Amino acid sequence: MSGFVFNEKPIQIERGEGAYLYGDDGTEYLDMGASYACVPLGHNHPAVNEAVREQFADLTYVQASYPVETRTRLYDLLADTAPSDVDYTWLCNSGTEANEAALKFARSATGNSKIVATMQGFHGRTMGALATTWKNKYKKPYEPLMGDVEFVPYDDPEAMAEAIDDETAAVIVEPVQGEGGINPATREFLQTARVETAQQGAALIFDEVQTGMGRTGSLWASEWTDVVPDMITSAKGLGNGLPIGATLCREWIAKNYGSHASTFSGGPVVSAASEATVETILDEAVTENAAQVGSYIQERLHAELDDHVREVRGEGLMIGVEVGRGANRVLKELALNHGVLALPAGRTVVRLLPPLTITEDHADEVVEALVATVAEDDG
């Protein structure tokens, strides 16, 4: 008998197609979680599949110190699509690794050690990223963690300004908190972080592991914030289901990054998947669809559920519905009674992170399921 170290769901998934997953018994599920935003183009996307097949036929893997055309093209593509002056890329395997690298780069480039993070923030589960994550339930079993981290209330410009001083190496912040409850930041908060870090010579890190790749209606959330950080971390949707992460940074960071490295940094196969993913998002107006359908879902949810839930909030297709009872109970009913898979964000928020290719028909399907689960039960 085999064992595993993970909490499993009671549904065994056999295959996926577009916005749908299929259980081993043939049951169809509308995937409104996209495995924590990891498949922005949906399941089994032909462009990504073909890119992976072609790369497999030529070269599966070679270390990053040897130039490979596929990886070089990805470097160029990310530099071209990132905000101005964020031109350098380090590739890895996950979001927590991307954040771990960003924290190390900041300390090396500034010579300082203090990190400013936010309450309710989530940045990963490795020891450095975990130290900047807020909730004790993630941290307590592994303490002591990396020190010299100060937490400030999310979306509090005054507290952010007060925390940043001449000993600060970096501020790490999500433009929209994911695990913390789908909380969008105001421009004032992010602009304050930008001004204060620039004055103190500290690095501003935008954790876009969840908000990036078109999730909020633009390729990078920093585009609608009008703030250009020193580093952007990305993962989840970057490879449409294949494990890849990236730390994008300005030149002053890249020149002083230290000696950080990773064996599997930007392997050819995952680089091919990522290149195909980003190009498809750009070529097929996926971000525009995320903005349009995201607005449609929120409008319908407000119309149907405002009297039955605490709040509906979000950006693009990163949406939170704060329910009046346990989110996990709602999620169970959605899955088992309506064939809709979604995610929690804390105890009271149902999180919707669907493929960015969904249509208004898919939106109607999930809204109707939520109304049946929340509004009718509440009534």
Steps between C-alpha positions, in 0.01 A plus 500: 500500500638841402485812712500870422567826679214713368129560553306340215157597367232230470487542120748318276575701185575310180527763226436863411382694197472878486311626805391151608646214703367145489491250784588134462127427502440737208356785706560841342614789721528867407846593625465840666826459692740405219711326766581831670518692170752262342320447166406846364442353153295210631582130496662319209569816299628408150763776471665406828475127429661539158784716633576240767492211252736678261746584776492146639600372158812720495621540858342421835747669730834677524622721783445875480869585456475369142300732273191336350295676235166422666610643834661806337178576313310482829744742664441745214124454506472565874724805473288635214173453688614613846467864611768739380853438638409159648719328242679213675361155579597213726301181443410234755230242571232662717365816656660449837840456331444820302424688822791336680731623225352851511562526875858379461562735206371794703725427795801451276438809287425738790725364773206524739297224662160641604198381300163673521202275427125530550245353734292228330769469232609165360831453318577129517609212718880490483677644803568851373171551317319346796653758732325773298168311505253623763297210641650306787337176387746488210803598710472369852621139443821622332617783724745661542489644149700771329507806724478876452151503345250772593130470414275797429122511444412440136387810310611740774726762334600669826607175663695404188682834490588477869641148469741571214831639626870507414540139621235364264610261228157448343126531517313196371131543419224342292308754286196286581527265796401148402521261794427794730145538366510666152584849622596754230741774607435866427737687269585731791630209707718362222621843392599577860704180506666605174589851614632394841709206373654719230593766757661243731676299228289191574346263249126485433388144422161434346396142565305428181510123536120502496416840348729468197442348156183699433313395812388852598422623148852606400803279449652636823298657779765773522363635171175620659670614821723746309790383716818345362667285768863392513406133482197299389462137596295266284403132488164314505358599158841559345521149353128415471539212741869419468721595797686823429561821692680824423653793682506805273718789613664830415865524403620626839363185657636268230852640532508436874291185541769296677551137400149356501438207264274202431571171323173504306495872420308544177517148360432489124165321527348732759647800317324386184173463691541845652583667169191346340286603797609864502479535122151351494383730779625796299392386153150385591396801712471280809558790741218696339272200541600472867407864555169473315378168641632591845291817499200302378532245780535768766201694367283188507625399844423846637153489349422150624692467826556839665217435746634154587879544533729741677684623191598426139839640401795449267668598176448328164461127550637508854177521697410444863151442639498549876225274623322511834595146596794269445645521151597133500140395549394714202781355290396145583142568396613672179709198404268217597163658414582733210819371340695821567850493647622812680745586778504643851685815602489470875193375688235729352601580141418295191775571248440490123814465286371340178682460170516845339337359189159442659190651338196678637316167472752350744453807719123446503556139601710587804277790606192279487682235705600756761149642517359152551757423767514828689188711433239226506657336805517840672135564420 
